[in-house]
């Protein structure tokens, strides 16, 4: 297993992301609060560069009794990455697509030592 440096913890503000080249692969490293997550930059749908998409909060749509949508709001506790090719959304924390558990991002191992972030593939 090869290990690649992905920068220093101090390089990432809350909500930041960097896409790092790891040999023949690319990995997106994300910071949400004090936690870090690493996902292969290859969408579970059609292999698009998912980690380079927009980061946004999960949209919540409350439905009325007749199942119409009346309001939309953002879930401040859940950040998503939106694939730039077809718009599939994945949880940055779990890697799961929000509409189907069939689609999930591939996790990369991540370690933090002495304030430095390393990705292992
Ligand atoms: S390749 Fe990512 S949504 Fe299609």
mmCIF file of N, CA and C and ligand atoms in Angstrom:
data_model
loop_
_atom_site.group_PDB
_atom_site.id
_atom_site.type_symbol
_atom_site.label_atom_id
_atom_site.label_comp_id
_atom_site.label_asym_id
_atom_site.label_seq_id
_atom_site.Cartn_x
_atom_site.Cartn_y
_atom_site.Cartn_z
ATOM 1 N N UNK A 1 0.858 -1.183 0.000
ATOM 2 C CA UNK A 1 0.000 0.000 0.000
ATOM 3 C C UNK A 1 0.893 1.231 0.000
ATOM 4 N N UNK A 2 0.649 2.132 -0.950
ATOM 5 C CA UNK A 2 1.454 3.359 -1.040
ATOM 6 C C UNK A 2 0.775 4.486 -0.267
ATOM 7 N N UNK A 3 1.596 5.377 0.267
ATOM 8 C CA UNK A 3 1.078 6.486 1.057
ATOM 9 C C UNK A 3 1.464 7.806 0.388
ATOM 10 N N UNK A 4 0.518 8.747 0.363
ATOM 11 C CA UNK A 4 0.724 10.039 -0.296
ATOM 12 C C UNK A 4 0.358 11.158 0.670
ATOM 13 N N UNK A 5 1.158 12.207 0.675
ATOM 14 C CA UNK A 5 0.863 13.338 1.553
ATOM 15 C C UNK A 5 -0.197 14.218 0.910
ATOM 16 N N UNK A 6 -1.164 14.637 1.722
ATOM 17 C CA UNK A 6 -2.272 15.456 1.225
ATOM 18 C C UNK A 6 -2.302 16.820 1.893
ATOM 19 N N UNK A 7 -1.149 17.266 2.405
ATOM 20 C CA UNK A 7 -1.070 18.586 3.013
ATOM 21 C C UNK A 7 -1.107 18.532 4.522
ATOM 22 N N UNK A 8 -1.174 19.717 5.113
ATOM 23 C CA UNK A 8 -1.216 19.856 6.560
ATOM 24 C C UNK A 8 -2.644 20.149 7.008
ATOM 25 N N UNK A 9 -2.952 19.733 8.200
ATOM 26 C CA UNK A 9 -4.276 20.006 8.764
ATOM 27 C C UNK A 9 -4.576 21.502 8.693
ATOM 28 N N UNK A 10 -3.575 22.329 8.971
ATOM 29 C CA UNK A 10 -3.775 23.779 8.982
ATOM 30 C C UNK A 10 -4.086 24.342 7.592
ATOM 31 N N UNK A 11 -3.833 23.571 6.533
ATOM 32 C CA UNK A 11 -4.130 24.029 5.167
ATOM 33 C C UNK A 11 -5.624 23.975 4.859
ATOM 34 N N UNK A 12 -6.393 23.255 5.686
ATOM 35 C CA UNK A 12 -7.815 23.023 5.423
ATOM 36 C C UNK A 12 -8.674 23.778 6.438
ATOM 37 N N UNK A 13 -9.462 24.709 5.957
ATOM 38 C CA UNK A 13 -10.476 25.324 6.823
ATOM 39 C C UNK A 13 -11.697 24.409 6.834
ATOM 40 N N UNK A 14 -12.599 24.634 7.758
ATOM 41 C CA UNK A 14 -13.839 23.865 7.808
ATOM 42 C C UNK A 14 -14.571 23.999 6.466
ATOM 43 N N UNK A 15 -14.899 22.869 5.843
ATOM 44 C CA UNK A 15 -15.599 22.867 4.561
ATOM 45 C C UNK A 15 -14.686 22.834 3.354
ATOM 46 N N UNK A 16 -13.378 22.875 3.587
ATOM 47 C CA UNK A 16 -12.424 22.834 2.468
ATOM 48 C C UNK A 16 -12.302 21.444 1.879
ATOM 49 N N UNK A 17 -11.755 21.421 0.656
ATOM 50 C CA UNK A 17 -11.464 20.167 -0.028
ATOM 51 C C UNK A 17 -10.267 20.403 -0.924
ATOM 52 N N UNK A 18 -9.466 19.364 -1.047
ATOM 53 C CA UNK A 18 -8.357 19.372 -1.998
ATOM 54 C C UNK A 18 -8.388 18.036 -2.729
ATOM 55 N N UNK A 19 -8.137 18.101 -4.036
ATOM 56 C CA UNK A 19 -8.009 16.874 -4.814
ATOM 57 C C UNK A 19 -6.524 16.650 -5.037
ATOM 58 N N UNK A 20 -6.025 15.529 -4.546
ATOM 59 C CA UNK A 20 -4.590 15.255 -4.620
ATOM 60 C C UNK A 20 -4.335 14.068 -5.547
ATOM 61 N N UNK A 21 -3.227 14.162 -6.262
ATOM 62 C CA UNK A 21 -2.817 13.076 -7.152
ATOM 63 C C UNK A 21 -2.063 12.048 -6.318
ATOM 64 N N UNK A 22 -2.503 10.801 -6.416
ATOM 65 C CA UNK A 22 -1.891 9.698 -5.673
ATOM 66 C C UNK A 22 -1.503 8.627 -6.697
ATOM 67 N N UNK A 23 -0.323 8.777 -7.266
ATOM 68 C CA UNK A 23 0.089 7.845 -8.307
ATOM 69 C C UNK A 23 -0.812 8.001 -9.516
ATOM 70 N N UNK A 24 -1.463 6.909 -9.916
ATOM 71 C CA UNK A 24 -2.348 6.959 -11.085
ATOM 72 C C UNK A 24 -3.791 7.313 -10.715
ATOM 73 N N UNK A 25 -4.048 7.604 -9.430
ATOM 74 C CA UNK A 25 -5.395 7.921 -8.970
ATOM 75 C C UNK A 25 -5.451 9.355 -8.443
ATOM 76 N N UNK A 26 -6.659 9.845 -8.263
ATOM 77 C CA UNK A 26 -6.885 11.120 -7.579
ATOM 78 C C UNK A 26 -7.821 10.851 -6.408
ATOM 79 N N UNK A 27 -7.569 11.571 -5.320
ATOM 80 C CA UNK A 27 -8.388 11.423 -4.116
ATOM 81 C C UNK A 27 -8.804 12.811 -3.644
ATOM 82 N N UNK A 28 -10.066 12.933 -3.259
ATOM 83 C CA UNK A 28 -10.557 14.170 -2.679
ATOM 84 C C UNK A 28 -10.484 14.074 -1.165
ATOM 85 N N UNK A 29 -9.826 15.046 -0.543
ATOM 86 C CA UNK A 29 -9.727 15.101 0.915
ATOM 87 C C UNK A 29 -10.597 16.269 1.375
ATOM 88 N N UNK A 30 -11.485 15.997 2.310
ATOM 89 C CA UNK A 30 -12.473 16.975 2.763
ATOM 90 C C UNK A 30 -12.347 17.182 4.271
ATOM 91 N N UNK A 31 -12.555 18.433 4.691
ATOM 92 C CA UNK A 31 -12.635 18.709 6.125
ATOM 93 C C UNK A 31 -14.037 19.215 6.431
ATOM 94 N N UNK A 32 -14.697 18.512 7.353
ATOM 95 C CA UNK A 32 -16.003 18.928 7.857
ATOM 96 C C UNK A 32 -15.858 19.044 9.369
ATOM 97 N N UNK A 33 -15.900 20.255 9.885
ATOM 98 C CA UNK A 33 -15.648 20.471 11.309
ATOM 99 C C UNK A 33 -14.203 20.089 11.605
ATOM 100 N N UNK A 34 -14.020 19.221 12.572
ATOM 101 C CA UNK A 34 -12.662 18.783 12.909
ATOM 102 C C UNK A 34 -12.320 17.430 12.271
ATOM 103 N N UNK A 35 -13.254 16.882 11.496
ATOM 104 C CA UNK A 35 -13.051 15.558 10.888
ATOM 105 C C UNK A 35 -12.604 15.668 9.426
ATOM 106 N N UNK A 36 -11.808 14.676 9.010
ATOM 107 C CA UNK A 36 -11.348 14.601 7.622
ATOM 108 C C UNK A 36 -11.878 13.330 6.979
ATOM 109 N N UNK A 37 -12.165 13.423 5.672
ATOM 110 C CA UNK A 37 -12.692 12.296 4.902
ATOM 111 C C UNK A 37 -11.954 12.254 3.564
ATOM 112 N N UNK A 38 -11.742 11.058 3.049
ATOM 113 C CA UNK A 38 -11.037 10.918 1.767
ATOM 114 C C UNK A 38 -11.808 9.941 0.874
ATOM 115 N N UNK A 39 -12.088 10.385 -0.364
ATOM 116 C CA UNK A 39 -12.844 9.575 -1.329
ATOM 117 C C UNK A 39 -12.118 9.601 -2.666
ATOM 118 N N UNK A 40 -12.160 8.477 -3.359
ATOM 119 C CA UNK A 40 -11.608 8.439 -4.709
ATOM 120 C C UNK A 40 -12.374 9.421 -5.593
ATOM 121 N N UNK A 41 -11.643 10.103 -6.446
ATOM 122 C CA UNK A 41 -12.257 11.099 -7.324
ATOM 123 C C UNK A 41 -12.847 10.408 -8.559
ATOM 124 N N UNK A 42 -13.773 9.502 -8.306
ATOM 125 C CA UNK A 42 -14.374 8.702 -9.368
ATOM 126 C C UNK A 42 -15.813 8.408 -8.947
ATOM 127 N N UNK A 43 -16.727 9.022 -9.635
ATOM 128 C CA UNK A 43 -18.136 8.924 -9.246
ATOM 129 C C UNK A 43 -18.655 7.485 -9.374
ATOM 130 N N UNK A 44 -19.537 7.112 -8.459
ATOM 131 C CA UNK A 44 -20.139 5.780 -8.469
ATOM 132 C C UNK A 44 -21.153 5.624 -9.599
ATOM 133 N N UNK A 45 -21.521 6.713 -10.260
ATOM 134 C CA UNK A 45 -22.465 6.634 -11.367
ATOM 135 C C UNK A 45 -21.742 6.280 -12.658
ATOM 136 N N UNK A 46 -20.974 7.202 -13.212
ATOM 137 C CA UNK A 46 -20.276 6.955 -14.472
ATOM 138 C C UNK A 46 -18.836 7.424 -14.432
ATOM 139 N N UNK A 47 -18.247 7.391 -13.241
ATOM 140 C CA UNK A 47 -16.807 7.637 -13.056
ATOM 141 C C UNK A 47 -16.386 9.072 -13.295
ATOM 142 N N UNK A 48 -17.307 10.018 -13.160
ATOM 143 C CA UNK A 48 -16.955 11.433 -13.287
ATOM 144 C C UNK A 48 -16.104 11.904 -12.106
ATOM 145 N N UNK A 49 -15.524 13.103 -12.232
ATOM 146 C CA UNK A 49 -14.639 13.642 -11.192
ATOM 147 C C UNK A 49 -15.435 14.227 -10.020
ATOM 148 N N UNK A 50 -16.080 13.362 -9.273
ATOM 149 C CA UNK A 50 -17.056 13.758 -8.256
ATOM 150 C C UNK A 50 -16.475 14.701 -7.202
ATOM 151 N N UNK A 51 -15.230 14.512 -6.840
ATOM 152 C CA UNK A 51 -14.657 15.321 -5.760
ATOM 153 C C UNK A 51 -14.393 16.764 -6.176
ATOM 154 N N UNK A 52 -14.544 17.062 -7.453
ATOM 155 C CA UNK A 52 -14.348 18.423 -7.927
ATOM 156 C C UNK A 52 -15.670 19.183 -8.054
ATOM 157 N N UNK A 53 -16.743 18.563 -7.601
ATOM 158 C CA UNK A 53 -18.050 19.202 -7.700
ATOM 159 C C UNK A 53 -18.305 20.189 -6.577
ATOM 160 N N UNK A 54 -19.491 20.778 -6.637
ATOM 161 C CA UNK A 54 -19.889 21.753 -5.616
ATOM 162 C C UNK A 54 -20.132 21.048 -4.292
ATOM 163 N N UNK A 55 -19.800 21.745 -3.217
ATOM 164 C CA UNK A 55 -20.104 21.273 -1.873
ATOM 165 C C UNK A 55 -21.287 22.090 -1.377
ATOM 166 N N UNK A 56 -22.319 21.402 -0.943
ATOM 167 C CA UNK A 56 -23.483 22.128 -0.436
ATOM 168 C C UNK A 56 -24.161 21.324 0.667
ATOM 169 N N UNK A 57 -24.959 22.007 1.459
ATOM 170 C CA UNK A 57 -25.690 21.330 2.526
ATOM 171 C C UNK A 57 -26.828 20.498 1.925
ATOM 172 N N UNK A 58 -27.173 19.424 2.613
ATOM 173 C CA UNK A 58 -28.283 18.569 2.177
ATOM 174 C C UNK A 58 -29.572 19.396 2.161
ATOM 175 N N UNK A 59 -30.354 19.245 1.100
ATOM 176 C CA UNK A 59 -31.634 19.949 0.993
ATOM 177 C C UNK A 59 -32.722 19.074 1.610
ATOM 178 N N UNK A 60 -33.509 19.674 2.482
ATOM 179 C CA UNK A 60 -34.647 18.988 3.099
ATOM 180 C C UNK A 60 -35.927 19.552 2.498
ATOM 181 N N UNK A 61 -36.838 18.666 2.095
ATOM 182 C CA UNK A 61 -38.106 19.100 1.535
ATOM 183 C C UNK A 61 -39.236 18.504 2.363
ATOM 184 N N UNK A 62 -39.846 19.332 3.171
ATOM 185 C CA UNK A 62 -40.985 18.872 3.968
ATOM 186 C C UNK A 62 -42.207 18.793 3.063
ATOM 187 N N UNK A 63 -42.951 17.683 3.156
ATOM 188 C CA UNK A 63 -44.136 17.524 2.311
ATOM 189 C C UNK A 63 -45.405 17.733 3.141
ATOM 190 N N UNK A 64 -46.416 18.241 2.467
ATOM 191 C CA UNK A 64 -47.729 18.417 3.092
ATOM 192 C C UNK A 64 -48.480 17.085 3.042
ATOM 193 N N UNK A 65 -49.681 17.047 3.616
ATOM 194 C CA UNK A 65 -50.490 15.817 3.619
ATOM 195 C C UNK A 65 -50.765 15.303 2.213
ATOM 196 N N UNK A 66 -50.880 16.225 1.245
ATOM 197 C CA UNK A 66 -51.140 15.808 -0.138
ATOM 198 C C UNK A 66 -49.839 15.507 -0.886
ATOM 199 N N UNK A 67 -48.743 15.423 -0.152
ATOM 200 C CA UNK A 67 -47.413 15.077 -0.669
ATOM 201 C C UNK A 67 -46.804 16.151 -1.587
ATOM 202 N N UNK A 68 -47.339 17.342 -1.545
ATOM 203 C CA UNK A 68 -46.706 18.434 -2.268
ATOM 204 C C UNK A 68 -45.617 19.031 -1.387
ATOM 205 N N UNK A 69 -44.629 19.595 -2.019
ATOM 206 C CA UNK A 69 -43.527 20.217 -1.292
ATOM 207 C C UNK A 69 -43.885 21.661 -0.997
ATOM 208 N N UNK A 70 -43.834 22.007 0.251
ATOM 209 C CA UNK A 70 -44.196 23.367 0.660
ATOM 210 C C UNK A 70 -42.980 24.226 0.961
ATOM 211 N N UNK A 71 -41.954 23.613 1.507
ATOM 212 C CA UNK A 71 -40.775 24.405 1.879
ATOM 213 C C UNK A 71 -39.511 23.586 1.609
ATOM 214 N N UNK A 72 -38.451 24.297 1.489
ATOM 215 C CA UNK A 72 -37.138 23.662 1.399
ATOM 216 C C UNK A 72 -36.229 24.340 2.410
ATOM 217 N N UNK A 73 -35.337 23.556 2.962
ATOM 218 C CA UNK A 73 -34.360 24.118 3.891
ATOM 219 C C UNK A 73 -33.083 23.298 3.783
ATOM 220 N N UNK A 74 -32.054 23.773 4.409
ATOM 221 C CA UNK A 74 -30.783 23.066 4.394
ATOM 222 C C UNK A 74 -30.534 22.391 5.727
ATOM 223 N N UNK A 75 -29.982 21.190 5.672
ATOM 224 C CA UNK A 75 -29.568 20.472 6.869
ATOM 225 C C UNK A 75 -28.131 20.885 7.167
ATOM 226 N N UNK A 76 -27.966 21.723 8.153
ATOM 227 C CA UNK A 76 -26.634 22.267 8.447
ATOM 228 C C UNK A 76 -25.666 21.202 8.960
ATOM 229 N N UNK A 77 -26.175 20.035 9.352
ATOM 230 C CA UNK A 77 -25.312 18.976 9.884
ATOM 231 C C UNK A 77 -24.804 18.031 8.801
ATOM 232 N N UNK A 78 -25.279 18.197 7.561
ATOM 233 C CA UNK A 78 -24.934 17.226 6.513
ATOM 234 C C UNK A 78 -24.455 17.942 5.258
ATOM 235 N N UNK A 79 -23.196 17.726 4.900
ATOM 236 C CA UNK A 79 -22.634 18.317 3.682
ATOM 237 C C UNK A 79 -22.571 17.270 2.586
ATOM 238 N N UNK A 80 -22.864 17.695 1.373
ATOM 239 C CA UNK A 80 -22.842 16.830 0.203
ATOM 240 C C UNK A 80 -21.839 17.328 -0.812
ATOM 241 N N UNK A 81 -21.332 16.378 -1.598
ATOM 242 C CA UNK A 81 -20.566 16.718 -2.795
ATOM 243 C C UNK A 81 -21.472 16.383 -3.983
ATOM 244 N N UNK A 82 -21.532 17.300 -4.932
ATOM 245 C CA UNK A 82 -22.415 17.136 -6.094
ATOM 246 C C UNK A 82 -21.549 16.881 -7.322
ATOM 247 N N UNK A 83 -21.694 15.712 -7.916
ATOM 248 C CA UNK A 83 -20.865 15.365 -9.069
ATOM 249 C C UNK A 83 -21.132 16.343 -10.227
ATOM 250 N N UNK A 84 -20.075 16.897 -10.825
ATOM 251 C CA UNK A 84 -20.272 17.888 -11.883
ATOM 252 C C UNK A 84 -20.824 17.303 -13.186
ATOM 253 N N UNK A 85 -20.806 15.997 -13.368
ATOM 254 C CA UNK A 85 -21.268 15.432 -14.642
ATOM 255 C C UNK A 85 -22.783 15.317 -14.703
ATOM 256 N N UNK A 86 -23.424 14.693 -13.748
ATOM 257 C CA UNK A 86 -24.874 14.481 -13.818
ATOM 258 C C UNK A 86 -25.589 14.865 -12.529
ATOM 259 N N UNK A 87 -24.892 15.418 -11.579
ATOM 260 C CA UNK A 87 -25.537 15.952 -10.391
ATOM 261 C C UNK A 87 -25.852 14.975 -9.280
ATOM 262 N N UNK A 88 -25.320 13.767 -9.325
ATOM 263 C CA UNK A 88 -25.554 12.857 -8.205
ATOM 264 C C UNK A 88 -24.922 13.458 -6.941
ATOM 265 N N UNK A 89 -25.644 13.338 -5.822
ATOM 266 C CA UNK A 89 -25.161 13.898 -4.560
ATOM 267 C C UNK A 89 -24.759 12.787 -3.605
ATOM 268 N N UNK A 90 -23.624 12.996 -2.968
ATOM 269 C CA UNK A 90 -23.121 12.005 -2.018
ATOM 270 C C UNK A 90 -22.796 12.692 -0.695
ATOM 271 N N UNK A 91 -23.060 11.993 0.391
ATOM 272 C CA UNK A 91 -22.688 12.490 1.706
ATOM 273 C C UNK A 91 -21.172 12.477 1.828
ATOM 274 N N UNK A 92 -20.606 13.574 2.265
ATOM 275 C CA UNK A 92 -19.153 13.618 2.453
ATOM 276 C C UNK A 92 -18.747 12.747 3.643
ATOM 277 N N UNK A 93 -19.628 12.569 4.603
ATOM 278 C CA UNK A 93 -19.294 11.759 5.774
ATOM 279 C C UNK A 93 -19.355 10.260 5.476
ATOM 280 N N UNK A 94 -20.369 9.826 4.721
ATOM 281 C CA UNK A 94 -20.566 8.382 4.510
ATOM 282 C C UNK A 94 -20.232 7.919 3.098
ATOM 283 N N UNK A 95 -20.238 8.821 2.140
ATOM 284 C CA UNK A 95 -20.011 8.452 0.740
ATOM 285 C C UNK A 95 -21.250 7.935 0.039
ATOM 286 N N UNK A 96 -22.363 7.813 0.757
ATOM 287 C CA UNK A 96 -23.579 7.280 0.147
ATOM 288 C C UNK A 96 -24.328 8.328 -0.668
ATOM 289 N N UNK A 97 -24.880 7.874 -1.808
ATOM 290 C CA UNK A 97 -25.803 8.681 -2.592
ATOM 291 C C UNK A 97 -27.087 8.824 -1.775
ATOM 292 N N UNK A 98 -27.719 9.968 -1.851
ATOM 293 C CA UNK A 98 -28.879 10.216 -1.000
ATOM 294 C C UNK A 98 -30.143 9.526 -1.487
ATOM 295 N N UNK A 99 -30.188 9.170 -2.773
ATOM 296 C CA UNK A 99 -31.409 8.560 -3.298
ATOM 297 C C UNK A 99 -31.344 7.053 -3.434
ATOM 298 N N UNK A 100 -30.160 6.482 -3.414
ATOM 299 C CA UNK A 100 -30.030 5.044 -3.623
ATOM 300 C C UNK A 100 -28.761 4.529 -2.959
ATOM 301 N N UNK A 101 -28.911 3.524 -2.127
ATOM 302 C CA UNK A 101 -27.743 2.949 -1.460
ATOM 303 C C UNK A 101 -26.901 2.111 -2.429
ATOM 304 N N UNK A 102 -27.380 1.938 -3.678
ATOM 305 C CA UNK A 102 -26.591 1.216 -4.689
ATOM 306 C C UNK A 102 -25.351 2.004 -5.086
ATOM 307 N N UNK A 103 -25.400 3.311 -4.901
ATOM 308 C CA UNK A 103 -24.292 4.160 -5.317
ATOM 309 C C UNK A 103 -23.553 4.687 -4.091
ATOM 310 N N UNK A 104 -22.260 4.391 -4.046
ATOM 311 C CA UNK A 104 -21.467 4.866 -2.916
ATOM 312 C C UNK A 104 -20.057 5.171 -3.406
ATOM 313 N N UNK A 105 -19.480 6.228 -2.874
ATOM 314 C CA UNK A 105 -18.103 6.569 -3.241
ATOM 315 C C UNK A 105 -17.149 5.565 -2.606
ATOM 316 N N UNK A 106 -15.996 5.430 -3.247
ATOM 317 C CA UNK A 106 -14.981 4.514 -2.732
ATOM 318 C C UNK A 106 -14.070 5.266 -1.777
ATOM 319 N N UNK A 107 -13.973 4.746 -0.572
ATOM 320 C CA UNK A 107 -13.204 5.394 0.477
ATOM 321 C C UNK A 107 -11.711 5.185 0.279
ATOM 322 N N UNK A 108 -10.934 6.187 0.633
ATOM 323 C CA UNK A 108 -9.478 6.060 0.684
ATOM 324 C C UNK A 108 -9.055 6.159 2.140
ATOM 325 N N UNK A 109 -8.081 5.375 2.517
ATOM 326 C CA UNK A 109 -7.621 5.409 3.905
ATOM 327 C C UNK A 109 -6.880 6.716 4.162
ATOM 328 N N UNK A 110 -7.112 7.289 5.318
ATOM 329 C CA UNK A 110 -6.539 8.583 5.658
ATOM 330 C C UNK A 110 -5.953 8.509 7.069
ATOM 331 N N UNK A 111 -4.792 9.098 7.244
ATOM 332 C CA UNK A 111 -4.165 9.145 8.573
ATOM 333 C C UNK A 111 -3.602 10.533 8.792
ATOM 334 N N UNK A 112 -3.628 10.969 10.028
ATOM 335 C CA UNK A 112 -3.045 12.263 10.391
ATOM 336 C C UNK A 112 -1.952 12.011 11.413
ATOM 337 N N UNK A 113 -0.742 12.458 11.074
ATOM 338 C CA UNK A 113 0.396 12.307 11.976
ATOM 339 C C UNK A 113 1.135 13.636 12.069
ATOM 340 N N UNK A 114 1.318 14.117 13.269
ATOM 341 C CA UNK A 114 2.050 15.363 13.493
ATOM 342 C C UNK A 114 1.510 16.503 12.642
ATOM 343 N N UNK A 115 0.208 16.556 12.496
ATOM 344 C CA UNK A 115 -0.419 17.647 11.751
ATOM 345 C C UNK A 115 -0.364 17.499 10.252
ATOM 346 N N UNK A 116 0.138 16.370 9.770
ATOM 347 C CA UNK A 116 0.197 16.130 8.332
ATOM 348 C C UNK A 116 -0.794 15.033 7.952
ATOM 349 N N UNK A 117 -1.410 15.207 6.777
ATOM 350 C CA UNK A 117 -2.453 14.285 6.314
ATOM 351 C C UNK A 117 -1.858 13.353 5.267
ATOM 352 N N UNK A 118 -2.116 12.061 5.436
ATOM 353 C CA UNK A 118 -1.613 11.058 4.489
ATOM 354 C C UNK A 118 -2.767 10.214 3.988
ATOM 355 N N UNK A 119 -2.737 9.923 2.692
ATOM 356 C CA UNK A 119 -3.719 9.056 2.064
ATOM 357 C C UNK A 119 -3.015 7.776 1.652
ATOM 358 N N UNK A 120 -3.635 6.635 1.936
ATOM 359 C CA UNK A 120 -3.053 5.341 1.554
ATOM 360 C C UNK A 120 -3.952 4.661 0.544
ATOM 361 N N UNK A 121 -3.330 4.154 -0.512
ATOM 362 C CA UNK A 121 -4.060 3.415 -1.550
ATOM 363 C C UNK A 121 -3.403 2.075 -1.778
HETATM 364 S S1 LIG B 1 -20.719 10.528 -13.358
HETATM 365 FE FE1 LIG B 1 -21.227 11.476 -11.490
HETATM 366 S S2 LIG B 1 -23.323 11.827 -11.615
HETATM 367 FE FE2 LIG B 1 -22.851 10.769 -13.434
#
